[in-house]
Amino acid sequence: MGYSIVSRPKIALAAAVAAALGAQSHAQTQPPAQVSRVPDAADDLEEVVVYGRFQQSLVNRIPISEAELPFTLNILDRAFLDARNFTRPIEALTTLPNITRTEDRLGTGTANFLSRGFEAPILVDNRVQNNFRGSGARDDAFVERYEVLKGPASIALGPIGAGGVINTVTKTPEDERFFDVELRADQFGSIGGEFDANVGELGVGSEVRLRISGAYRDFQFDADETARETIAIRPVVTANLGTATSLRASISYTENTVTPNTGFPLLSNGNIPSQIDTDTFTSFANAEGVAEDTFIEGELNHEFLDGLKLTVRGSHQETDFDYTNTFGLYNYNYADGVPGIGLDDPFVTSFTGGGETESEASFFDAQLAFQTELWRQQQDFVIGVASDERSFERSFAPFGNAGPFSLDELGVQRIGPSEIGEVSPNTTFDSELLSAFAEAALRPNDWLTIIAGIRYDDVDQLSVRFRGPNSFETGLDGDEVTVRVGATAAVSDEVNIYVSFAEAFEPQFGIRRDNAAVGPELSDGFELGAKGSALDGILRFETGLFYTERQDVAVRDPSNMPGEFFTVNVGELRVQGFEFTGALMPTPGLNLSLAFGFTDIDVTEAGDDEVTAAVFPEVTGSSYLSYEVQAGVLEGLSIGGGFRYVGKREAPLTDFDSYTVGDINISYPLNDRMELAFDLLNFTDELYLENVASFAQALTGGLVLGPPRTAVVTFRGKF
């Protein structure tokens, strides 16, 4: 059975700004599975039919509107992603408050982000996935939108971190046939293209629909030797098997071949060495990493009776990552008595060799949702069970040394051995997580919604280390019950206020130096906020205050040496702060968006050696002003510009400076079906450290610089 949604016939920044907000009027209706959220302008809208209600969104397992959600939720839809046109669309998350990007490890496709100070897992269609190197977010060509939920979400989504999650909503077949293409190039020589073919019905009167997305990209970078080639393809099919049953299935394949720029250490005083810039190559000329990721998923929905629906979902993911000579620069000499490159002894070392990793993740859940009317309002309930099994194996070839050599010799080409020799197992990890949960959306009247849930999780982990004198086998077997309760009240037709309390339980992967497995992380979080619009819809906003206590957070051991991957535990953390997103649209075509975030992280109870948790800025923010010409010869011309700010980041050994990145976006519709865009990203050519969340605690290696000034030309066509 189909239903209708709305979307704009062309890219428009007005729609993009509005889409970044989670502010809508209070409603008791089921949100569609594919949402393109735009200003209320009926003459600018066209109808698109989407078949099946599948659980891709954070808000559509229980029929509930975004306004009813008792937490912060930001949505960046395709209009927003295309309008800002970052090198990788997921980088648009850096426009949101209390979100920072850490790194794209080895350039293999796993973009990592922190939310409110800690890692934000990347989900696919509202389900947990393997997130190791080479896996992670689906390819950009597959993505419909990103949803960012802040705070603990363990009841709705499973055992995940208390900082928040990033949900990747993938494309689903629509009724109307179309073929979209995008071609992109930049001044470094990068070229690439992606396509999106919605085949629609397979035969006249067919209830089966098909959509295929794919891409080929050849990325080049400021450092000439650095490169990444991407191949991606994903067919997805939906079928209505009668009036009560719907099916969705897809298979995604992504391959990344990289010659990575893998990082460097800082000076002992925390400064970037003067010999290193974005055009400095830190790896080996014959370095190569190949990551292959295959993701198969399916979902079956069946409505037994009016208001009673069964959903069964499953997925299996396999990731292989082979790498040779992909090591960056390191310094373990401590010449100045502290980590980092000695000021009077500026030498670095790199390591040859390579390795292989293989990982698998299988997910299954079954959920029964019931809907009834009580107190003249719709009441919704869901119960479910879930299984999440993972395996991971890392094998290494023998390590060799390149160096030490002076920083002044960084321009000399380095070549590692062409054959790395036989690899042998280093670490294996297996886990099984079984869960049961129940959740309800209760509406005593037409202005109040109460969300409550309870979840039980049982985790069983086994870690084995084969290599070296510290071989071991260790396991973790534990369970936990967590609860969540929140309420949202409509204080007017335009504004809702909310309050929530949530517990989180997150199993963690890691081995301590005493060969014990790290335990799970536990947390309690509170949030109070408001969302809605004002000034007759001219202003849309979402704002919240949050307070979270977290226990036993696992972070990398700052004293790790080459080949060591030990973790340590932070005892207890207190995370508190504030965030605001808003969009002001005073006249047609003119839009101003603002975001501000403040996060304060304190270690209130020391854990292992008083280690500090992830390095995160207290202040983050962004602003963006755009205008789209409304009439005349230049009608449709859109010009926008803005800044993204990351404040000073305090770390145990040094502080990292704040930075501001500015972007300019210009687009013009050549006709109703074609658009040309020119973008200047980081137009001030700001030099900044992007990933100071982990390795930077020891200043020994792994630091990377953010992208330099990048000029991009993009063509988009819809046929």
XYZ file of C-alpha atoms in Angstrom:
719
model
C 0.000 0.000 0.000
C 1.539 3.330 -1.028
C 1.490 6.706 0.634
C 2.644 10.170 -0.357
C 5.401 12.470 0.731
C 6.680 15.765 -0.639
C 10.016 16.824 -2.081
C 11.298 19.749 -4.116
C 11.895 19.292 -7.832
C 15.336 20.902 -7.546
C 17.993 21.629 -4.945
C 17.168 24.692 -2.818
C 19.059 26.048 0.150
C 15.867 27.171 1.846
C 14.828 23.547 2.053
C 18.307 22.568 3.153
C 18.354 24.955 6.099
C 14.924 23.898 7.297
C 15.885 20.250 6.971
C 18.741 20.687 9.416
C 16.288 21.345 12.232
C 14.190 18.897 14.166
C 11.447 21.446 14.790
C 7.915 20.753 13.618
C 4.473 21.303 15.027
C 3.045 18.780 17.500
C 1.282 15.963 15.639
C 0.064 12.460 16.352
C 0.672 10.997 12.909
C 2.981 8.365 11.489
C 6.023 10.027 9.865
C 6.832 8.593 6.441
C 9.875 6.378 6.005
C 11.378 8.772 3.476
C 11.085 12.391 4.601
C 12.154 15.461 2.652
C 11.426 18.311 5.035
C 10.916 21.690 3.400
C 9.228 25.032 4.136
C 5.467 25.204 3.732
C 5.231 26.392 0.158
C 2.781 24.198 -1.724
C 3.504 25.738 -5.093
C 7.146 24.588 -4.810
C 6.290 20.992 -4.002
C 5.688 17.884 -6.023
C 4.315 14.548 -4.883
C 6.510 11.463 -4.705
C 5.058 8.061 -3.835
C 7.079 5.702 -1.645
C 5.970 2.122 -1.034
C 6.155 0.331 2.282
C 6.773 1.623 5.773
C 10.200 0.289 6.691
C 12.171 0.886 9.865
C 14.908 3.023 8.411
C 14.345 6.086 10.569
C 14.986 6.724 14.242
C 11.353 7.755 14.651
C 9.288 5.219 12.715
C 9.339 2.043 14.806
C 6.588 3.531 16.939
C 4.315 5.932 15.017
C 5.488 9.201 16.517
C 6.199 12.634 15.136
C 9.567 14.304 15.558
C 7.935 17.000 17.670
C 6.939 14.346 20.210
C 10.472 13.010 20.677
C 11.831 13.828 24.158
C 15.371 14.448 22.940
C 17.377 16.383 20.366
C 17.159 15.142 16.794
C 18.765 16.885 13.800
C 18.056 15.729 10.254
C 20.273 16.541 7.275
C 18.407 15.500 4.148
C 19.690 15.188 0.599
C 18.869 18.818 -0.202
C 21.098 19.971 2.652
C 23.903 17.553 1.746
C 23.890 18.662 -1.903
C 23.665 22.356 -1.088
C 26.700 22.310 1.225
C 28.507 19.857 -1.096
C 31.339 18.741 1.170
C 33.945 16.377 -0.267
C 32.170 13.614 1.603
C 28.514 14.429 2.382
C 28.736 13.020 5.913
C 31.096 15.904 6.757
C 27.970 18.078 6.846
C 27.505 16.785 10.395
C 30.235 19.219 11.445
C 27.689 22.022 10.983
C 25.778 20.715 14.022
C 26.493 21.725 17.635
C 28.538 19.421 19.882
C 29.585 17.272 16.914
C 33.216 17.012 15.763
C 34.878 14.808 13.191
C 37.841 12.769 14.354
C 39.251 11.056 11.280
C 38.658 8.913 8.232
C 41.071 6.183 9.306
C 43.443 5.328 6.445
C 40.936 6.840 4.027
C 39.071 3.553 3.814
C 35.549 4.822 4.242
C 35.026 4.869 8.010
C 34.294 8.437 9.019
C 34.326 8.790 12.818
C 32.556 11.469 14.838
C 32.222 12.515 18.452
C 28.915 13.687 19.910
C 28.914 15.501 23.229
C 32.469 14.333 23.761
C 32.393 10.657 22.847
C 32.178 8.381 19.852
C 28.858 8.484 18.017
C 28.207 5.089 16.378
C 27.091 5.196 12.749
C 23.946 3.157 12.163
C 22.460 1.982 8.875
C 18.670 2.196 8.619
C 18.235 2.261 12.374
C 20.387 -0.778 13.124
C 23.872 -1.225 14.550
C 26.594 -2.234 12.093
C 30.247 -3.180 12.053
C 32.238 0.036 12.193
C 35.872 -1.024 11.834
C 38.261 0.297 9.176
C 36.927 -0.172 5.681
C 33.343 -0.509 6.830
C 31.267 2.126 8.529
C 28.878 4.459 6.772
C 27.349 3.339 3.515
C 28.781 4.922 0.387
C 27.585 8.458 -0.287
C 25.660 7.332 -3.379
C 23.413 5.146 -1.200
C 22.450 7.844 1.327
C 19.081 9.616 1.478
C 19.719 11.550 4.696
C 21.482 11.523 8.073
C 19.690 11.658 11.408
C 21.631 12.690 14.507
C 20.139 11.752 17.851
C 21.826 13.258 20.908
C 22.071 11.597 24.297
C 21.437 7.991 25.476
C 19.283 5.938 23.109
C 19.698 2.414 24.435
C 16.007 1.505 24.546
C 15.234 2.479 20.985
C 18.424 1.350 19.294
C 20.291 -1.139 21.414
C 23.398 -0.822 23.583
C 25.067 2.264 22.172
C 26.969 5.220 23.564
C 25.473 7.937 25.698
C 26.740 10.793 23.518
C 24.428 10.035 20.639
C 24.180 8.176 17.342
C 24.281 8.952 13.630
C 21.707 7.086 11.579
C 22.284 6.642 7.849
C 18.947 6.411 6.061
C 19.480 4.736 2.701
C 17.538 5.165 -0.526
C 14.374 3.167 -1.166
C 12.482 2.699 -4.450
C 9.902 5.315 -5.339
C 6.997 5.187 -7.741
C 8.188 7.729 -10.308
C 10.965 6.584 -12.634
C 14.070 8.757 -12.799
C 17.799 8.648 -13.408
C 20.039 11.068 -11.467
C 23.703 11.625 -12.162
C 26.381 13.687 -10.412
C 29.835 14.509 -11.791
C 32.423 16.159 -9.575
C 36.011 17.462 -9.918
C 38.398 19.546 -7.812
C 41.698 21.377 -8.265
C 43.764 18.451 -6.945
C 42.715 16.319 -9.908
C 39.934 14.365 -8.224
C 37.195 13.165 -10.531
C 34.165 11.117 -9.758
C 30.620 10.341 -10.605
C 27.627 8.708 -9.015
C 24.241 7.637 -10.305
C 20.841 6.917 -8.833
C 18.440 4.954 -11.046
C 14.919 4.502 -9.761
C 13.505 1.834 -12.061
C 10.121 1.886 -10.369
C 7.676 -0.872 -11.170
C 9.113 -4.040 -12.678
C 6.372 -4.638 -15.195
C 2.906 -3.190 -15.658
C 0.867 -3.428 -12.490
C 3.775 -4.959 -10.594
C 4.022 -4.488 -6.849
C 7.823 -4.937 -7.048
C 10.010 -1.852 -7.340
C 13.756 -1.477 -7.888
C 16.314 1.272 -7.300
C 20.054 1.054 -8.038
C 22.714 3.483 -6.823
C 26.437 3.424 -7.474
C 29.604 5.444 -7.820
C 33.150 5.569 -9.080
C 35.541 8.104 -7.580
C 39.224 8.782 -8.037
C 40.247 11.073 -5.171
C 43.488 13.053 -5.308
C 44.845 15.185 -2.488
C 47.180 18.063 -1.675
C 49.961 15.542 -1.011
C 50.576 14.138 -4.502
C 51.218 10.564 -3.379
C 47.972 10.303 -1.419
C 45.056 8.757 -3.318
C 41.799 6.885 -2.881
C 39.758 5.037 -5.493
C 36.191 4.011 -4.709
C 33.819 1.615 -6.455
C 30.306 1.181 -5.050
C 27.035 -0.429 -6.142
C 23.739 -1.063 -4.335
C 20.475 -2.451 -5.717
C 17.444 -2.301 -3.401
C 14.046 -3.822 -4.053
C 10.690 -3.460 -2.323
C 7.628 -5.621 -2.833
C 4.063 -5.442 -1.638
C 3.080 -9.086 -1.114
C -0.613 -8.376 -0.833
C -2.391 -5.638 1.080
C -0.853 -6.506 4.467
C 2.711 -7.612 3.745
C 5.731 -5.688 2.444
C 9.335 -6.707 1.836
C 12.547 -4.744 1.404
C 15.962 -6.206 0.524
C 19.301 -4.799 -0.623
C 22.937 -5.689 -1.117
C 25.725 -3.101 -0.938
C 29.273 -3.549 -2.169
C 31.982 -0.958 -1.626
C 35.692 -1.186 -2.418
C 38.263 1.432 -1.441
C 41.874 1.264 -2.644
C 44.066 3.806 -0.889
C 47.573 5.160 -0.654
C 46.994 6.887 2.661
C 48.506 9.852 4.409
C 48.358 8.249 7.812
C 49.526 10.827 10.293
C 52.405 12.208 12.319
C 53.454 13.108 15.890
C 53.566 16.617 17.308
C 56.462 18.422 18.923
C 56.794 17.901 22.656
C 55.235 21.347 23.215
C 52.139 20.310 21.261
C 52.882 22.330 18.122
C 52.701 21.085 14.548
C 56.244 20.729 13.137
C 56.989 23.503 10.635
C 58.083 20.860 8.097
C 54.539 19.410 7.929
C 51.666 20.854 5.921
C 48.697 19.394 4.043
C 50.988 18.662 1.079
C 53.418 16.600 3.224
C 53.306 12.856 2.585
C 53.918 10.856 5.759
C 53.640 7.286 4.456
C 55.478 5.126 1.891
C 55.299 5.632 -1.865
C 54.304 1.981 -2.334
C 51.783 1.948 0.496
C 48.424 0.395 -0.295
C 45.297 -0.543 1.567
C 42.348 -2.374 0.033
C 39.046 -2.489 1.892
C 36.070 -4.496 0.650
C 32.745 -4.289 2.395
C 29.564 -6.253 1.593
C 26.322 -5.529 3.420
C 23.162 -7.614 2.869
C 19.932 -6.709 4.604
C 16.241 -7.480 4.518
C 13.037 -6.464 6.266
C 9.596 -8.051 6.267
C 6.462 -6.324 7.591
C 3.082 -7.946 8.103
C -0.073 -6.403 9.530
C -2.138 -9.136 11.194
C -5.019 -6.893 12.192
C -5.741 -3.201 12.232
C -3.140 -1.806 14.615
C -1.062 -5.001 15.015
C 2.140 -5.232 12.971
C 5.086 -7.649 12.947
C 8.487 -6.514 11.670
C 11.377 -8.920 11.137
C 14.787 -7.547 10.096
C 18.130 -9.142 9.412
C 21.513 -8.157 8.017
C 24.945 -9.643 7.460
C 28.119 -7.636 6.875
C 31.579 -8.845 5.848
C 34.613 -6.585 5.705
C 38.132 -7.451 4.542
C 40.945 -4.942 4.866
C 44.461 -5.766 3.619
C 47.238 -3.212 3.944
C 50.947 -2.912 3.151
C 53.350 -0.199 4.367
C 50.481 2.050 5.437
C 52.160 3.303 8.608
C 52.641 6.989 9.316
C 55.295 8.799 11.328
C 55.914 8.138 15.028
C 58.208 9.257 17.820
C 58.697 7.181 20.959
C 62.044 8.676 22.034
C 60.708 11.103 24.662
C 63.875 13.145 24.089
C 62.472 16.023 26.150
C 61.238 13.705 28.890
C 57.665 13.919 27.614
C 55.864 12.479 24.582
C 56.329 14.122 21.209
C 59.214 15.063 18.953
C 62.145 16.514 20.869
C 62.640 20.223 20.232
C 66.400 19.725 19.929
C 66.152 16.153 18.605
C 63.606 16.385 15.741
C 63.613 12.788 14.528
C 60.735 10.519 13.525
C 60.360 6.837 12.682
C 58.038 4.879 10.427
C 57.334 1.167 10.218
C 57.080 -1.156 7.246
C 55.134 -4.367 6.975
C 51.425 -4.900 6.786
C 48.452 -6.883 7.898
C 44.998 -8.228 7.242
C 41.724 -7.856 9.088
C 38.540 -9.793 8.575
C 35.317 -8.962 10.345
C 31.706 -10.107 10.201
C 28.548 -8.802 11.809
C 25.118 -10.450 11.782
C 22.031 -8.702 13.114
C 18.489 -9.960 13.609
C 15.460 -8.585 15.379
C 11.725 -9.164 15.533
C 9.291 -6.541 16.783
C 5.563 -6.583 17.389
C 3.873 -3.168 17.364
C 0.349 -2.547 18.595
C -1.740 0.568 18.099
C -5.035 1.359 19.788
C -7.212 4.296 20.751
C -7.611 5.293 24.385
C -8.626 8.607 25.946
C -9.602 9.570 22.375
C -5.917 9.498 21.456
C -3.658 7.094 19.593
C -1.572 4.864 21.898
C 1.414 2.878 20.587
C 3.302 -0.096 22.040
C 6.167 -2.261 20.811
C 7.934 -5.355 22.161
C 10.885 -7.059 20.555
C 13.929 -9.292 20.710
C 17.301 -8.835 18.980
C 20.527 -10.722 18.310
C 23.852 -9.142 17.346
C 26.843 -11.421 16.608
C 30.302 -10.144 15.627
C 33.696 -11.614 14.858
C 36.989 -9.889 14.172
C 40.459 -11.221 13.323
C 43.628 -9.176 12.916
C 46.817 -10.668 11.440
C 50.204 -8.971 11.118
C 53.362 -9.430 9.106
C 56.651 -8.739 10.898
C 57.277 -5.038 11.512
C 60.369 -3.333 10.135
C 61.893 0.070 10.871
C 62.324 3.016 8.521
C 64.385 5.581 10.345
C 64.860 7.333 12.556
C 65.288 10.260 10.188
C 65.185 14.016 10.543
C 62.045 16.028 9.920
C 64.036 17.891 7.270
C 64.154 14.640 5.262
C 60.385 14.300 4.905
C 60.620 15.249 1.243
C 62.768 12.206 0.457
C 60.712 9.383 -1.031
C 60.408 6.321 1.214
C 59.707 2.866 -0.185
C 58.864 -0.148 1.938
C 59.414 -3.797 1.033
C 57.302 -5.013 -1.880
C 56.674 -8.330 -0.113
C 55.684 -8.238 3.533
C 55.956 -11.977 4.119
C 53.588 -14.369 5.822
C 50.993 -12.889 8.166
C 50.154 -14.576 11.444
C 47.133 -14.097 13.741
C 47.485 -11.325 16.272
C 44.063 -10.817 17.813
C 40.623 -12.353 17.503
C 37.409 -11.075 19.007
C 33.974 -12.711 19.112
C 30.840 -11.365 20.708
C 27.179 -12.259 21.009
C 24.534 -9.869 22.293
C 20.968 -10.970 23.051
C 18.367 -8.353 23.883
C 14.689 -7.940 24.751
C 12.867 -4.625 24.973
C 9.495 -2.936 25.324
C 8.532 0.658 24.590
C 5.363 2.741 24.556
C 4.156 6.148 23.393
C 1.287 7.153 25.664
C -0.911 10.179 24.965
C -3.220 11.096 27.871
C -4.526 14.040 25.834
C -3.831 15.918 22.630
C -0.941 18.008 24.023
C 1.110 15.519 26.093
C 3.120 12.471 24.946
C 4.946 10.162 27.368
C 7.648 7.832 25.998
C 8.738 4.965 28.270
C 10.800 1.857 27.685
C 12.774 -0.940 29.314
C 15.525 -3.109 27.827
C 17.464 -6.214 28.869
C 20.861 -6.989 27.301
C 23.103 -10.016 27.781
C 26.594 -9.868 26.273
C 29.203 -12.624 25.900
C 32.661 -11.677 24.560
C 35.880 -13.629 23.990
C 39.211 -12.008 23.089
C 42.384 -13.908 22.205
C 45.838 -12.452 21.588
C 48.324 -14.800 19.888
C 51.366 -12.656 19.334
C 54.330 -11.900 21.575
C 55.055 -12.681 25.223
C 51.735 -11.184 26.331
C 49.514 -13.815 24.701
C 46.236 -14.301 26.505
C 42.616 -15.379 26.301
C 40.033 -13.384 28.184
C 36.265 -13.059 28.181
C 33.384 -10.936 29.399
C 29.938 -12.193 30.350
C 27.486 -9.644 31.684
C 23.941 -8.369 31.508
C 22.091 -5.195 32.348
C 18.571 -3.753 32.531
C 18.157 -0.150 31.393
C 15.136 2.138 31.395
C 14.073 5.297 29.619
C 11.256 7.752 30.239
C 10.478 11.129 28.718
C 7.608 13.515 28.094
C 6.836 16.125 25.469
C 4.197 18.824 25.943
C 2.796 21.243 23.381
C 2.771 24.611 25.154
C 1.384 26.274 22.019
C 0.544 25.420 18.432
C 4.165 26.133 17.502
C 6.331 25.150 20.502
C 6.910 21.880 22.367
C 8.949 21.400 25.524
C 10.419 18.058 26.597
C 12.218 16.335 29.456
C 13.825 12.897 29.517
C 15.840 10.459 31.592
C 17.698 7.550 30.004
C 20.146 4.865 31.074
C 22.644 3.335 28.667
C 24.583 0.080 28.626
C 27.328 -0.285 26.021
C 29.597 -3.335 25.651
C 33.110 -2.177 24.725
C 35.818 -3.864 22.701
C 39.280 -3.689 24.204
C 42.003 -5.440 26.193
C 43.662 -3.968 29.244
C 47.394 -4.218 29.813
C 46.736 -6.825 32.518
C 45.091 -8.951 29.767
C 41.589 -8.447 31.139
C 38.731 -7.430 28.871
C 37.303 -3.974 29.438
C 33.859 -4.020 30.979
C 30.755 -2.330 29.623
C 30.088 1.369 29.928
C 27.094 2.477 32.012
C 25.489 5.906 32.021
C 22.530 7.962 33.250
C 21.438 10.984 31.264
C 18.961 13.833 31.723
C 17.808 16.345 29.125
C 15.465 19.351 29.097
C 14.656 21.272 25.952
C 12.280 22.959 23.541
C 11.621 22.780 19.819
C 9.304 24.538 17.425
C 8.831 27.777 15.533
C 8.103 31.433 16.216
C 7.281 34.674 14.412
C 4.719 32.941 12.172
C 7.221 30.327 11.087
C 10.018 32.766 10.259
C 12.169 31.256 13.028
C 12.591 27.513 13.594
C 14.636 26.239 16.502
C 15.651 23.320 18.706
C 17.501 23.734 21.990
C 18.361 21.576 24.968
C 20.243 21.289 28.269
C 21.845 17.919 29.063
C 23.581 16.199 31.969
C 25.091 12.692 31.787
C 27.146 10.589 34.188
C 29.224 7.871 32.537
C 31.177 5.060 34.182
C 34.078 2.888 32.958
C 34.525 4.523 29.556
C 37.243 2.673 27.596
C 39.886 4.727 25.751
C 43.203 3.841 24.142
C 46.122 3.471 26.511
C 48.300 6.598 26.082
C 51.428 4.518 26.763
C 50.885 2.143 23.807
C 54.027 1.356 21.802
C 54.150 0.114 18.175
C 51.961 -2.955 17.764
C 50.171 -2.368 21.092
C 46.424 -1.754 21.153
C 45.658 -1.817 24.864
C 42.798 0.133 26.397
C 42.290 1.710 29.794
C 39.203 2.794 31.700
C 38.196 6.250 32.767
C 36.559 5.884 36.165
C 33.584 8.255 36.135
C 32.764 11.182 33.872
C 30.322 14.032 34.203
C 29.205 15.486 30.883
C 26.965 18.536 30.842
C 26.163 21.244 28.364
C 23.824 23.127 26.098
C 23.047 23.246 22.390
C 20.949 25.306 20.011
C 20.097 25.109 16.322
C 17.983 27.712 14.582
C 17.000 28.916 11.131
C 15.692 32.401 10.358
C 13.892 32.960 7.037
C 12.743 36.614 7.067
C 12.003 36.903 3.325
C 11.617 34.416 0.464
C 15.022 33.094 -0.554
C 16.963 34.616 2.378
C 18.052 32.196 5.084
C 20.271 32.434 8.144
C 21.113 29.316 10.161
C 22.922 29.313 13.488
C 24.187 26.519 15.738
C 25.909 26.699 19.098
C 27.062 23.964 21.446
C 28.763 23.881 24.839
C 30.057 20.662 26.432
C 31.903 20.398 29.736
C 33.564 17.047 30.531
C 35.028 16.375 33.959
C 36.650 13.233 35.338
C 34.896 13.039 38.693
C 36.416 9.707 39.729
C 39.793 8.568 38.438
C 40.168 5.235 36.713
C 43.406 3.768 35.365
C 46.317 6.133 36.059
C 43.934 9.104 36.043
C 43.661 8.880 32.272
C 41.574 11.550 30.609
C 38.726 10.746 28.246
C 38.408 11.874 24.651
C 39.656 15.360 23.875
C 36.645 17.496 22.963
C 36.098 21.249 22.576
C 33.955 23.066 25.084
C 32.496 25.292 22.362
C 31.365 24.415 18.852
C 29.266 26.452 16.475
C 28.367 27.311 12.925
C 26.634 30.067 10.956
C 25.454 30.142 7.365
C 23.780 32.850 5.257
C 22.292 32.142 1.855
C 20.111 33.791 -0.757
C 18.307 32.336 -3.752
C 17.249 34.748 -6.502
C 13.477 34.586 -6.822
C 12.833 36.104 -10.268
C 14.449 37.413 -13.422
C 17.263 36.107 -15.590
C 19.154 34.761 -12.565
C 16.152 33.069 -10.975
C 17.306 30.017 -9.052
C 20.866 31.274 -8.532
C 21.822 30.370 -4.965
C 24.752 31.944 -3.119
C 25.677 30.893 0.396
C 28.563 31.164 2.801
C 29.351 30.447 6.390
C 31.743 29.295 9.065
C 32.228 26.237 11.280
C 33.979 26.804 14.613
C 35.698 24.325 16.944
C 36.977 25.787 20.191
C 40.137 25.061 22.121
C 40.520 21.411 23.124
C 42.196 20.713 26.447
C 44.315 17.574 26.759
C 46.492 16.128 29.537
C 49.823 17.183 28.024
C 48.914 20.163 25.874
C 45.996 22.213 24.610
C 44.950 22.326 20.976
C 44.062 25.636 19.375
C 40.594 26.556 18.192
C 39.953 26.822 14.474
C 37.384 28.270 12.086
C 36.637 26.843 8.656
C 34.764 28.904 6.070
C 32.860 27.628 3.047
C 31.255 29.277 -0.008
C 28.596 27.561 -2.130
C 27.194 28.782 -5.450
C 24.730 26.904 -7.643
C 22.668 27.721 -10.706
C 19.956 25.664 -12.468
C 20.800 25.407 -16.157
C 17.220 24.235 -16.702
C 14.566 22.258 -14.849
C 16.709 19.109 -14.903
C 20.333 20.243 -14.704
C 22.308 22.217 -12.155
C 25.889 23.466 -11.992
C 27.573 24.223 -8.677
C 30.857 25.805 -7.642
C 32.072 25.411 -4.072
C 35.100 26.737 -2.223
C 35.600 24.678 0.934
C 37.879 26.032 3.670
C 38.331 29.189 1.585
C 40.641 30.754 4.209
C 42.942 27.691 3.952
C 42.869 27.175 7.724
C 45.570 24.780 8.983
C 44.125 22.674 11.785
C 44.387 19.290 13.474
C 41.296 17.250 12.784
C 41.694 14.198 15.037
C 42.931 14.931 18.531
C 40.597 12.491 20.252
C 42.873 9.532 20.977
C 46.534 9.344 19.897
C 47.033 12.985 20.800
C 47.032 12.053 24.485
C 50.563 10.754 23.971
C 51.581 13.019 21.035
C 53.404 10.047 19.557
C 51.682 9.658 16.186
C 48.473 9.378 14.230
C 47.642 13.095 14.025
C 46.127 14.306 10.748
C 45.427 17.740 9.324
C 42.032 18.852 8.116
C 41.437 19.320 4.371
C 43.022 22.452 2.847
C 41.308 24.972 0.576
C 39.413 22.965 -2.033
C 37.673 24.296 -5.141
C 34.970 21.990 -6.501
C 32.852 21.976 -9.645
C 29.762 19.739 -9.649
C 27.182 18.929 -12.288
C 23.863 17.340 -11.326
C 21.263 16.067 -13.736
C 17.849 14.465 -13.337
C 16.449 12.571 -16.323
